[in-house]
C-alpha positions as a Python dict, from the first residue, in 0.01 Angstrom:
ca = {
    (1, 'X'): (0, 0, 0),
    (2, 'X'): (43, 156, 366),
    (3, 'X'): (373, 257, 460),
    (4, 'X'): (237, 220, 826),
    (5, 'X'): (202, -73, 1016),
    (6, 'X'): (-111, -235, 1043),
    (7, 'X'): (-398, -22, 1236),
    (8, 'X'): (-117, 235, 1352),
    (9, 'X'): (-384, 487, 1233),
    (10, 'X'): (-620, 350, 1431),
    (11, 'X'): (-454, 316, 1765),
    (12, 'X'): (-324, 668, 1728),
    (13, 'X'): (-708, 772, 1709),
    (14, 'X'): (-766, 513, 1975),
    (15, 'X'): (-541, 746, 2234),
    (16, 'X'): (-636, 1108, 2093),
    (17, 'X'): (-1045, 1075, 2124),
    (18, 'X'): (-1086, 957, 2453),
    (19, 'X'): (-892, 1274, 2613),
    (20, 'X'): (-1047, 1469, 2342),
    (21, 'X'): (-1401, 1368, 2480),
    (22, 'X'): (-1309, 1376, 2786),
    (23, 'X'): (-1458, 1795, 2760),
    (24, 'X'): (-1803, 1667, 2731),
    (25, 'X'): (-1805, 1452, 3085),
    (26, 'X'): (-1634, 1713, 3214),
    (27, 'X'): (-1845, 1953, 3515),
    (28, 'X'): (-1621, 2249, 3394),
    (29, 'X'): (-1805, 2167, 3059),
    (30, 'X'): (-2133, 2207, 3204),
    (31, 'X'): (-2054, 2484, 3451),
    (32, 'X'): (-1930, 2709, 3124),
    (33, 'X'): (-2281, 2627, 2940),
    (34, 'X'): (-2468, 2705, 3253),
    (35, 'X'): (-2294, 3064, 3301),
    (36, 'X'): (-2470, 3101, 2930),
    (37, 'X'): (-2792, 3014, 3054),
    (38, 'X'): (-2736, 2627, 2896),
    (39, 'X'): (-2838, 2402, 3149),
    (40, 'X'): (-2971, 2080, 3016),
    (41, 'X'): (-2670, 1828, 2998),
    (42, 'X'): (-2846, 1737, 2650),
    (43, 'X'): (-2857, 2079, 2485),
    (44, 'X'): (-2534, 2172, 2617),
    (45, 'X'): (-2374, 1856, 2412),
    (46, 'X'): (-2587, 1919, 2083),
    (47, 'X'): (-2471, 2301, 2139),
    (48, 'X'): (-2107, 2269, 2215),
    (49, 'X'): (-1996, 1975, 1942),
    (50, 'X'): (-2253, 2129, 1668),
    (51, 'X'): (-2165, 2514, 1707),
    (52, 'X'): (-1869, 2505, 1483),
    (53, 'X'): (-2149, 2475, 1213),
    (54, 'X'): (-2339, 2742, 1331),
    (55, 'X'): (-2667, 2808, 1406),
    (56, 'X'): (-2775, 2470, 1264),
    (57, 'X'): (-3109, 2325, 1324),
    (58, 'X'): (-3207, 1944, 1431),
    (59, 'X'): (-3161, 1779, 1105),
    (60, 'X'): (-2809, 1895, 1060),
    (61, 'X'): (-2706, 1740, 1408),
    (62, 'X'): (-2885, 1419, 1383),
    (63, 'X'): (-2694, 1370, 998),
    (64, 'X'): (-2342, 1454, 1138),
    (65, 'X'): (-2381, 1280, 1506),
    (66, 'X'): (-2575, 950, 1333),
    (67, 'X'): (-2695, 811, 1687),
    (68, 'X'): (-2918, 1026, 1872),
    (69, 'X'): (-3315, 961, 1846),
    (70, 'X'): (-3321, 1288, 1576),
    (71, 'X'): (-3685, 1400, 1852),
    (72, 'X'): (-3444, 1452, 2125),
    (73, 'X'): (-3238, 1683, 1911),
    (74, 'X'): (-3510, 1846, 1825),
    (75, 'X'): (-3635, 1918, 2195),
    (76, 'X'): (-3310, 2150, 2193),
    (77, 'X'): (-3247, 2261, 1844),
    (78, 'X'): (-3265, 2546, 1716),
    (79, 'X'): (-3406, 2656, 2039),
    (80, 'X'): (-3037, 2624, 2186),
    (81, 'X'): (-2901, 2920, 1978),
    (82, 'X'): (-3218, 3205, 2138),
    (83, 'X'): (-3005, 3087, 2436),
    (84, 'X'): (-2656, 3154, 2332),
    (85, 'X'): (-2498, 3190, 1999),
    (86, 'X'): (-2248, 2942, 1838),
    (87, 'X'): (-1922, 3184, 1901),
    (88, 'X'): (-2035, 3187, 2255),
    (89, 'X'): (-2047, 2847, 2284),
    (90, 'X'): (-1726, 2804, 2146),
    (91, 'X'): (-1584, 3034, 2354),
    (92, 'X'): (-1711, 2832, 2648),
    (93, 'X'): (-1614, 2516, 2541),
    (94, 'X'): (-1258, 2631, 2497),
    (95, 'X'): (-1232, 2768, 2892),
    (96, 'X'): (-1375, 2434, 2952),
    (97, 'X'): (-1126, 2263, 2766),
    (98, 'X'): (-845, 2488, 2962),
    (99, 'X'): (-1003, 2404, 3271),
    (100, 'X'): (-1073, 2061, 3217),
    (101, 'X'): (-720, 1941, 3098),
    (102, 'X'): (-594, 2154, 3380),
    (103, 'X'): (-754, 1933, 3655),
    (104, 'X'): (-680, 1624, 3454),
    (105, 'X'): (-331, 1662, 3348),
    (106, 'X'): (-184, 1888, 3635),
    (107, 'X'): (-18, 2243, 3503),
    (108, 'X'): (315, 2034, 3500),
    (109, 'X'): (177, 1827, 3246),
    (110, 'X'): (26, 2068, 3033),
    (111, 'X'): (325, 2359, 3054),
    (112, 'X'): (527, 2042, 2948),
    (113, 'X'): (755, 2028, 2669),
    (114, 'X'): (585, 1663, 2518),
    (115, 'X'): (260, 1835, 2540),
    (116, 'X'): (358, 2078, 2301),
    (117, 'X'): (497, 1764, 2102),
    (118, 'X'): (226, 1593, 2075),
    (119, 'X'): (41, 1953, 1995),
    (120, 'X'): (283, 1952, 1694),
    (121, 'X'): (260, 1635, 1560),
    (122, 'X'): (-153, 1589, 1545),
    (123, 'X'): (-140, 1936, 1389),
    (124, 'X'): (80, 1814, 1116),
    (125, 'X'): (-89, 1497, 1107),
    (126, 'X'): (-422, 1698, 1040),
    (127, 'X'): (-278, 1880, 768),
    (128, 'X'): (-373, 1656, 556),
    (129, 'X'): (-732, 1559, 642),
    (130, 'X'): (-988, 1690, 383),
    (131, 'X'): (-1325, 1830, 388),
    (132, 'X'): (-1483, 1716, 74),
    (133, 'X'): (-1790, 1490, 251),
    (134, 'X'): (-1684, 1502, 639),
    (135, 'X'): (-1913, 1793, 748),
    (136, 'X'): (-1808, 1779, 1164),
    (137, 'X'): (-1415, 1791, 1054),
    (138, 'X'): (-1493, 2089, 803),
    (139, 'X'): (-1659, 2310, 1042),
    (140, 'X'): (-1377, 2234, 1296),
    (141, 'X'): (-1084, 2297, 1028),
    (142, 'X'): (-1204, 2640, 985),
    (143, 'X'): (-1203, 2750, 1368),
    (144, 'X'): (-864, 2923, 1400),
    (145, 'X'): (-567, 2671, 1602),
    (146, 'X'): (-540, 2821, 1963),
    (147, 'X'): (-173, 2944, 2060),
    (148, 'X'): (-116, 2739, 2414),
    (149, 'X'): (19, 2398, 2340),
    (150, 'X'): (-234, 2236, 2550),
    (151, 'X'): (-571, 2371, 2386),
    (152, 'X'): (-393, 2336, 2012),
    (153, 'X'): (-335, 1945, 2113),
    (154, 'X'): (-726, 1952, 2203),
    (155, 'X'): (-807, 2117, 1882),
    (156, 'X'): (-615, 1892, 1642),
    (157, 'X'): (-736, 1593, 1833),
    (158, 'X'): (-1076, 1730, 1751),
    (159, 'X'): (-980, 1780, 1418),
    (160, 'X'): (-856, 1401, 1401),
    (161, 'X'): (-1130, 1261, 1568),
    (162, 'X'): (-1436, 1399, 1345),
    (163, 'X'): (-1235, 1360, 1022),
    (164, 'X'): (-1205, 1000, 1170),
    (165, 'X'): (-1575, 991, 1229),
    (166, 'X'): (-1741, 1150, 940),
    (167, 'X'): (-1547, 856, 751),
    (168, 'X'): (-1629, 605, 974),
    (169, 'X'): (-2020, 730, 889),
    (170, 'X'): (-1986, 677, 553),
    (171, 'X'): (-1853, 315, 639),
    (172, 'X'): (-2190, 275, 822),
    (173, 'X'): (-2417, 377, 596),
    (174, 'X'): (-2241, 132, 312),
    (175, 'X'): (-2249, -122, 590),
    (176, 'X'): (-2632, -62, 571),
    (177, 'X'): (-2620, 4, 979),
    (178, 'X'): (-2882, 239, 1093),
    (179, 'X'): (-2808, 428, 1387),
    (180, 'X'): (-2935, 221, 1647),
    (181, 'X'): (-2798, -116, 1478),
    (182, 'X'): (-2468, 57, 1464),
    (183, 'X'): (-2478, 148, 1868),
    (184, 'X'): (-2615, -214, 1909),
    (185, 'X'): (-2395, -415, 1698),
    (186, 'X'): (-2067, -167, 1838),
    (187, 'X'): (-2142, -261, 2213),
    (188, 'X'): (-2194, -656, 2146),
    (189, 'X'): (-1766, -611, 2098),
    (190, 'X'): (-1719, -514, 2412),
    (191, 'X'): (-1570, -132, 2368),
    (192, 'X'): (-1890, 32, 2302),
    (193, 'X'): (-2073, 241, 2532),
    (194, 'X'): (-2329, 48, 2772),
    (195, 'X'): (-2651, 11, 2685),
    (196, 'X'): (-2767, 246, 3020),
    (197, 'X'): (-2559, 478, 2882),
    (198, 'X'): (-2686, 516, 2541),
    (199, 'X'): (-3069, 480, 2629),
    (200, 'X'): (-2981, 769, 2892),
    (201, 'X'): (-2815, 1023, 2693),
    (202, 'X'): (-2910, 912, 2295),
    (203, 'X'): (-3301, 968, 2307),
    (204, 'X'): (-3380, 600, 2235),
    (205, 'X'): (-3606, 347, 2442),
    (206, 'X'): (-3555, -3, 2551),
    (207, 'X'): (-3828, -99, 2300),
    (208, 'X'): (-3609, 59, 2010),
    (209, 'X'): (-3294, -146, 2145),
    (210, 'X'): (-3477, -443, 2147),
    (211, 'X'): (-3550, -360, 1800),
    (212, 'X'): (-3272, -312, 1652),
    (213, 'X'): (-3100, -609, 1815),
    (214, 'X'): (-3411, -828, 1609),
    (215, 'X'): (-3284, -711, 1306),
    (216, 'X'): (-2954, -742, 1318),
    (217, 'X'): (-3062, -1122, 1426),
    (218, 'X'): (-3248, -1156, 1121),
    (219, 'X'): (-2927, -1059, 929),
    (220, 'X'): (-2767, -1339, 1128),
    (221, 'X'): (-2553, -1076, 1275),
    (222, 'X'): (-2654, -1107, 1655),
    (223, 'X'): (-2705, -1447, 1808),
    (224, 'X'): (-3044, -1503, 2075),
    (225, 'X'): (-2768, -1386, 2376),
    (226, 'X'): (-2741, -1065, 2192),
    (227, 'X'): (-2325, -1142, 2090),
    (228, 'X'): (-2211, -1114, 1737),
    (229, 'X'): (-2248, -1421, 1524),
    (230, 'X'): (-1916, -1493, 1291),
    (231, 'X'): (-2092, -1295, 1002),
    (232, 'X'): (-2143, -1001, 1313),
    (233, 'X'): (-1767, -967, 1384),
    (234, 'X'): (-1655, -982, 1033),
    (235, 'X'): (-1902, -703, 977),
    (236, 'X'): (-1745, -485, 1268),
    (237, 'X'): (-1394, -576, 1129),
    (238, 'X'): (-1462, -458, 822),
    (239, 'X'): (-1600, -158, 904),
    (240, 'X'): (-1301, -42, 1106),
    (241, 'X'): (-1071, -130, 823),
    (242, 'X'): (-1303, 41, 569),
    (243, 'X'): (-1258, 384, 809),
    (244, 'X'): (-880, 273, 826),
    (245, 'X'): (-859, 328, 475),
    (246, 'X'): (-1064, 658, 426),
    (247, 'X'): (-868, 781, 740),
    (248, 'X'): (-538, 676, 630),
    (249, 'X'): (-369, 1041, 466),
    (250, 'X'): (-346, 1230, 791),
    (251, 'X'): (-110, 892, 943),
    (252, 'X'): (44, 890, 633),
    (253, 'X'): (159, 1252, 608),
    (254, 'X'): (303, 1213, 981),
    (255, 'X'): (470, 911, 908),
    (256, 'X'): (574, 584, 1064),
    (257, 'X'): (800, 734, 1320),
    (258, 'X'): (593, 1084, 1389),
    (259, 'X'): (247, 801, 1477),
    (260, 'X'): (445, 618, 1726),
    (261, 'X'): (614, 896, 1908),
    (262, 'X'): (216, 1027, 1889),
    (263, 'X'): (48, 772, 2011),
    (264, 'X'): (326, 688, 2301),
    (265, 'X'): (255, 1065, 2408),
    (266, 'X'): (-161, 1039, 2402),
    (267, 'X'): (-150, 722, 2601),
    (268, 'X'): (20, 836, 2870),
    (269, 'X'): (-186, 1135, 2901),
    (270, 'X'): (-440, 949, 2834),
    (271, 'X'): (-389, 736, 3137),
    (272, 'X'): (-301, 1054, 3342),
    (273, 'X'): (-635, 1165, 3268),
    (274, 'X'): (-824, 800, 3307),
    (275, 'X'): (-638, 789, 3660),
    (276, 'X'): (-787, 1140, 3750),
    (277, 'X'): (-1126, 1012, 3708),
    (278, 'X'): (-1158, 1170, 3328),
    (279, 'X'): (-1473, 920, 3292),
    (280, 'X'): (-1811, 771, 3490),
    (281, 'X'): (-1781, 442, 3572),
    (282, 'X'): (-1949, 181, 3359),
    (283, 'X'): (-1973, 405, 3104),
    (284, 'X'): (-1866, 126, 2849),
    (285, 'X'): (-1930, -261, 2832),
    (286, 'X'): (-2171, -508, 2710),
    (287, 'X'): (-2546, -517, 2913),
}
C-alpha cells in the first residue's frame, strides 16, 4: 500500500511535463536548432528529445516515442546527426531551455528561492527512478544535472517525465493499444492533443485515424460519435493507474509532504508560463 494519497503521483507529473514541454513549442527551441543548420520543426524534435541516446537511427525513436508514423522518422533519422551531432544538440536545447524559461517565467521567477525548491525536490524525487526497461529516462539520467536552479528543475522534470512515460508505454503495449489507437482512444477523454495536431506533427493521415478509431469500435471501446464506450473509459482508467503504480518509487521517496509542496510550486509556474502564452491554441481537445 501507498503512503500517498490517491493519484498524488500523478498530479505532480500532471504540473512538471507541461512546463517541461513547453522547450519543444518554444521559437528559442527552433532558433538554437536552426543556428546548427536544423531547420525542419520535425527533425529538430526527433533530434533534440532523442540525442541523449546518441546517434540513434529511426527505429530507436519510433520504439521510445510510440506515436509517430515510424516513415516520418525516418525522413530525418539518421540523416539529422551529418547535420549536427547529439552533444550539439544538447547543448542547444539547454540555451533553449535557459532562454525559454527566461521569457516564460521572468528572471524574478527563475533567480527565485522556490525555484530552486522545487529544483530540489524533483531531483530527490528522481533519485529513485530506475533504468532497468525505460530507455528515454536512462539516456537522460546519465546527462550530468546543470548547476542553475532553473535548468536543474528542467532536467529533473525531464527525468520525471520520461521515467513516467517509458512506464506508461509498457502500460500500452499490455493494454494491447497500438500507437495510433493509443493517440485516438487518449483524445476521446478530452486532455489529449487534437486530432489537427497529431495528423500535423505525428506523420499519420486522416485515413489512418479513421482506422484506428474502427478498431477500437470493434473492441467496443469507441462508440459511432467517436467517445469512449463504458468498456473505453475503464480502459483509459486503468491504464493511468497501471503507470501510477510502475511510477510510484520516485513519489514515494519524496514523500507525502515533499509531493504537495512540489506540485503547489509546478502549478503556479505552470500557470505563469500558460499565462505567457507557453502553448498554441487548440493544441488539445476532442475533434
Amino acid at each position: 500500500m501507498s503512503s500517498l494519497p490517491a493519484r498524488a503521483g500523478r498530479r505532480c507529473h500532471n504540473a512538471l511535463n507541461p512546463l517541461h514541454s513547453t522547450v519543444y513549442f518554444s521559437p528559442d527551441f527552433a532558433k538554437e536548432l536552426a543556428q546548427l543548420g536544423i531547420e525542419d520543426a520535425r527533425a529538430a524534435y526527433f533530434a533534440g528529445r532523442g540525442a541523449a541516446m546518441g546517434a540513434v537511427g529511426p527505429g530507436v525513436v519510433t520504439a521510445t516515442f510510440y506515436n509517430f508514423n515510424h516513415e516520418l522518422i525516418a525522413r530525418h533519422l539518421p540523416a539529422v546527426w551529418d547535420t549536427a551531432s547529439p552533444g550539439a544538440v544538447l547543448d542547444a536545447r539547454l540555451r533553449a531551455v535557459d532562454s525559454t524559461l527566461r521569457r516564460l517565467l521572468g528572471d524574478e521567477v527563475v533567480a527565485s528561492p522556490e525555484l530552486a525548491e522545487a529544483a530540489q525536490l524533483a531531483l530527490r524525487a528522481a533519485e529513485a527512478c530506475t533504468r532497468h526497461a525505460r530507455p528515454l529516462y536512462a539516456a537522460h539520467a546519465d546527462l550530468p544535472v546543470p548547476d542553475e536552479p532553473h535548468l536543474a528543475y528542467w532536467h529533473a522534470a525531464t527525468l520525471l517525465r520520461e521515467h513516467r512515460g517509458d512506464g506508461h508505454l509498457a502500460a500500452l503495449l499490455s493494454a494491447g493499444l497500438d500507437p495510433l489507437e493509443a493517440l485516438v482512444s487518449h483524445t476521446a477523454t478530452g486532455k489529449g492533443m487534437a486530432p489537427r495536431w497529431i495528423l500535423a506533427t505525428r506523420g499519420w493521415r486522416r485515413t489512418d485515424w479513421e482506422a484506428a478509431e474502427g478498431r477500437l469500435r470493434e473492441r467496443g471501446l469507441l462508440d459511432a460519435e467517436g467517445e469512449l464506450t463504458e468498456d473505453g473509459v475503464r480502459l483509459r482508467t486503468e491504464l493511468e493507474e497501471h503507470t501510477d503504480r510502475i511510477d510510484l518509487a520516485p513519489y514515494e521517496h519524496l514523500g507525502a509532504e515533499g509531493v504537495e509542496r512540489l506540485t503547489e510550486l509546478a502549478r503556479g509556474f505552470l500557470m505563469t508560463a500558460v499565462v505567457a502564452g507557453a502553448f498554441p491554441e487548440g493544441i488539445s481537445g476532442k475533434p
